[in-house]
C-alpha cells in the first residue's frame, strides 16, 4: 500500500524535485530609474549600451512594457507579489513598510525547490523574506564605499563602487555560495541610475565632449494640465545646484548641500582628490559664466545628462561582466536573463527629471530578456506587459502553480513565440504618494493597446486628462472635454471601471465611474 502511494505521487512531484537541474534558472537584473531613452536598443540618440543590447540581441525586447506604480518601493512590491499596490499594501515610499509575511513569488519558488537570493537595493523597509540568501543596502544605498546589511543583522562597509560590488557579490554567490544541484533565481538589484548620479571615478571625464539633444518639449508650459504645472521636478526650478549639478560653493547653502557632502565624504582620499579636482574645475568655470534664464536651464540639463550617462556606463559594464560569467560557467543555455528597471524616468521631457506621472516616459520601462534553449521567441514583443507579470512568469517557468490571487499574467507563452488571442488590451495604473517629494498629485488611469490614455488626478485636485498617443505621443494636448471626444471618453471610463473592478481597487468606491 505504501509503495502504491509513493508511485501515485511521483508524477506530481516531478516538476518540483526530479531533474531539478533541467529546469530553467533565472537571473533578474533590475536597475533604478533607468529609462528606455537611455538604452541604445530602444533609442540611440543619447548613449550606447552594448552589453544591455546583447540581452535583446540574443532574446527579446518588449516594446510595450509598463509599471503599475512609477515609484521605486511600490514597483518592487508589485514585482515580488504580482499584485497592484493597493493589494500588496506598499503604496508609497514615504510611509510604506512591506508586509513580508504575505505571499510572494520568491516564497513560492522556494516551495518549488528553487534557491532564492537577492543582492543590492531592497528599499522595502522590512527585512527580506522568501530568500535563502540576501545581502542588501539600507534605503537607497550609497555609490561610494556602500554599507551592506547582512543576514545576521550586522552591517559591513564595502570598499569600492556600488555597481561593481553588487556584481561581485552576485558572481560570488553563483560561483561559491549556491547549491549547484538545484535551480536558482538571483535578483541583482543595482542603485544605478538613481539620483545623485555619482559616477565611478574612472569615468569622471566620460561624455564631457558630448552635447545632448534637448527634447522638443523641454520648455513645456503645461497648458491644460494643472497637475503637471504643480509638480516639483523641473530641471530649472527644482534641480539642486550642489546635490544634482555638483557645483559646490562653501559659501552657498542649498537644501541638499549637507546630504551631498556626506555622500562624497564616503570616498577614500585618493578618489576624493580626483573627484574634487574634476568638479571644482567645473564650479570655477560655472561661476565665471554668470548663467541665468535659458542658459542656466540648459546648462543644468547637460550636466544632468552627462552624469546620468556616466553612471549608466558602469552599469552596462557590469551587465557585461554578469553575462560573461554566465557564459563561462555554462549557465546561459539554461538560464533566463531578465533586465529591467523599476520604472522609467524623464531625461528632460516636459523639462523634468524623476518619474511618478503616468505619462509614457515614466509609465514605461525597458524590458529585455535573453532566452535559454527551448524558448524560441526572438526580436520584438509588442503585447502590453506590466511589472505585475514578472511573478507569474517566473513561477510558470519554474513549473510552479500560479495562485489565483496573483493579478499579473505569465509571459511564458510570449517567450515561446506564441500569439495568445485573448491578451490584454489595456493597462491600469495608480500612483498614491502625495504630498511628498516632487509633489506629483495622486492619480490613476487606463492606457489602451490602440493608443488612448485617460488619467484622473484626485484628492486635493479633480482633473481629468485624455490623450491620443498616435497623434500626440509626447502628451502635450489634453483632449478631455473637447468637442468630438465624448464617445472615446465614455469608452475609456467604462474600461477604467472594468479594470478597477478586476483589480479590486477601493478607489472606485470613492470616485464612482
Coordinates of N, CA and C in Angstrom, one line a residue, residues 101 126 157 177 184 190 246 259 403 406 458:
X101 N 5.2 39.0 5.5 CA 4.5 37.8 5.8 C 3.6 37.3 4.7
X126 N 11.1 46.7 5.5 CA 11.1 45.4 6.3 C 12.3 44.5 5.8
X157 N 30.8 47.8 5.7 CA 31.1 48.8 4.7 C 32.0 48.2 3.7
X177 N 28.5 30.1 -3.3 CA 27.5 30.0 -2.2 C 26.3 29.2 -2.5
X184 N 17.9 28.0 -9.5 CA 18.0 29.2 -8.7 C 17.4 30.4 -9.4
X190 N 20.5 46.9 -8.6 CA 21.5 48.0 -8.6 C 20.9 49.3 -8.1
X246 N 26.3 69.4 -8.9 CA 27.7 69.2 -8.3 C 28.5 70.5 -8.4
X259 N 23.7 66.7 2.6 CA 23.5 65.4 2.1 C 24.5 65.0 1.1
X403 N -0.9 31.1 -8.1 CA -2.1 31.3 -7.3 C -3.1 32.2 -8.0
X406 N -2.9 36.1 -7.8 CA -1.9 36.9 -8.5 C -2.6 37.7 -9.6
X458 N -6.6 63.2 -8.4 CA -7.7 63.3 -7.4 C -7.2 63.7 -6.0

